[in-house]
Amino acid sequence: MNILIVEDHPLISDAYENALLHVSSNNTGIKFNINKVTNCDDAYLMIKGAQKTKVIDIVFLDIKLPPSKNGEIISGEDLGIKIRTLLPKTKIIIATTYNDNYRISSIFKSINPEGFLIKNDLNPKELVLAIEKIIDNDPYYSKSVVRLMRKLTSNDLIIDDIDRKLLYELSRGTKMSELTQIIPLSLAALERRKRLLKELFNVDSKSDRDLLEVAEQKGFI
């Protein structure tokens, strides 16, 4: 099986590799070809190349990653959406430190991963179990993810890719008046989205800085 690990923390990346090797050692019929990358650009090159050369069976995908140089892929979530489009048979295991219910809900809606792990839950035994379950075509979610999913209701708002792009550009210092050249919406529509984001995150201030601080805490930028 071909494995792609997209993770910029070496200790976490090594933990995935060790878990895979453990699974392989306990199952003589399973062998893994493991590749590792640490940013969105290198990951996207691997994914594009897999369309023509070989299948990627499983991707371990971090959410907070260095964005692509052209700004089109700003997080692991964007990368996951690309994988779903280009490699629909590839299984995705999300691993992240973020445990906010809005963030979890957004990822489920955009990617619907086969595996979802909160890094604080991780230990070698759970990693091995997650890999074995997903190889057997069963989904696997860590305890914190299951607990957060139970809190979600049909009234929870979903933050889409345009909202995330809006937050990302604001965090880079892009002015609202310039955003219409980057995001295909009118200035009024973008202002409305920013207002709704402030309501969603309970930001009473008119300052964009306060909105961006909360968005960063929740893992959207």
PDB file of N, CA and C in Angstrom, residues 1 40 50 70 102 107 117 159 161 180 183 205 208 213 215-216:
ATOM      1  N   MET A   1       0.845  -1.181   0.000  1.00  0.00           N
ATOM      2  CA  MET A   1       0.000   0.000   0.000  1.00  0.00           C
ATOM      3  C   MET A   1       0.889   1.243   0.000  1.00  0.00           C
ATOM      4  N   CYS A  40       2.182  22.166   1.825  1.00  0.00           N
ATOM      5  CA  CYS A  40       1.107  22.006   0.838  1.00  0.00           C
ATOM      6  C   CYS A  40       1.639  21.858  -0.585  1.00  0.00           C
ATOM      7  N   ALA A  50       0.379  11.267  -8.562  1.00  0.00           N
ATOM      8  CA  ALA A  50      -0.290   9.978  -8.324  1.00  0.00           C
ATOM      9  C   ALA A  50      -1.433   9.743  -9.299  1.00  0.00           C
ATOM     10  N   ASN A  70       1.546  30.048  -3.956  1.00  0.00           N
ATOM     11  CA  ASN A  70       0.610  30.904  -4.691  1.00  0.00           C
ATOM     12  C   ASN A  70      -0.638  31.247  -3.878  1.00  0.00           C
ATOM     13  N   TYR A 102     -16.756  23.785  15.664  1.00  0.00           N
ATOM     14  CA  TYR A 102     -16.949  24.382  14.342  1.00  0.00           C
ATOM     15  C   TYR A 102     -15.878  23.902  13.367  1.00  0.00           C
ATOM     16  N   ILE A 107     -14.473  20.413   8.693  1.00  0.00           N
ATOM     17  CA  ILE A 107     -13.643  19.383   8.063  1.00  0.00           C
ATOM     18  C   ILE A 107     -14.488  18.190   7.631  1.00  0.00           C
ATOM     19  N   LEU A 117      -8.386  12.117  13.920  1.00  0.00           N
ATOM     20  CA  LEU A 117      -7.686  11.981  15.187  1.00  0.00           C
ATOM     21  C   LEU A 117      -7.319  13.350  15.739  1.00  0.00           C
ATOM     22  N   ILE A 159     -18.410  26.837   8.139  1.00  0.00           N
ATOM     23  CA  ILE A 159     -17.509  27.803   7.529  1.00  0.00           C
ATOM     24  C   ILE A 159     -16.945  27.179   6.259  1.00  0.00           C
ATOM     25  N   ASP A 161     -15.096  27.284   2.173  1.00  0.00           N
ATOM     26  CA  ASP A 161     -13.775  27.638   1.675  1.00  0.00           C
ATOM     27  C   ASP A 161     -13.645  29.131   1.394  1.00  0.00           C
ATOM     28  N   THR A 180     -12.122  41.781  -3.632  1.00  0.00           N
ATOM     29  CA  THR A 180     -12.965  41.443  -4.788  1.00  0.00           C
ATOM     30  C   THR A 180     -12.125  41.012  -5.996  1.00  0.00           C
ATOM     31  N   ILE A 183     -11.326  37.122  -4.465  1.00  0.00           N
ATOM     32  CA  ILE A 183     -12.491  36.267  -4.223  1.00  0.00           C
ATOM     33  C   ILE A 183     -13.638  36.744  -5.111  1.00  0.00           C
ATOM     34  N   SER A 205     -16.362  43.239  18.857  1.00  0.00           N
ATOM     35  CA  SER A 205     -15.543  44.360  18.407  1.00  0.00           C
ATOM     36  C   SER A 205     -15.685  44.581  16.901  1.00  0.00           C
ATOM     37  N   ASP A 208     -11.023  43.967  12.962  1.00  0.00           N
ATOM     38  CA  ASP A 208     -10.736  42.693  12.291  1.00  0.00           C
ATOM     39  C   ASP A 208      -9.702  41.890  13.078  1.00  0.00           C
ATOM     40  N   GLU A 213      -7.889  36.886  15.665  1.00  0.00           N
ATOM     41  CA  GLU A 213      -7.339  36.197  16.840  1.00  0.00           C
ATOM     42  C   GLU A 213      -8.181  34.984  17.190  1.00  0.00           C
ATOM     43  N   ALA A 215     -10.292  33.389  15.141  1.00  0.00           N
ATOM     44  CA  ALA A 215     -10.218  32.442  14.026  1.00  0.00           C
ATOM     45  C   ALA A 215      -8.931  31.622  14.103  1.00  0.00           C
ATOM     46  N   GLU A 216      -7.829  32.254  14.507  1.00  0.00           N
ATOM     47  CA  GLU A 216      -6.569  31.522  14.638  1.00  0.00           C
ATOM     48  C   GLU A 216      -6.629  30.528  15.785  1.00  0.00           C
TER      49      GLU A 216
END
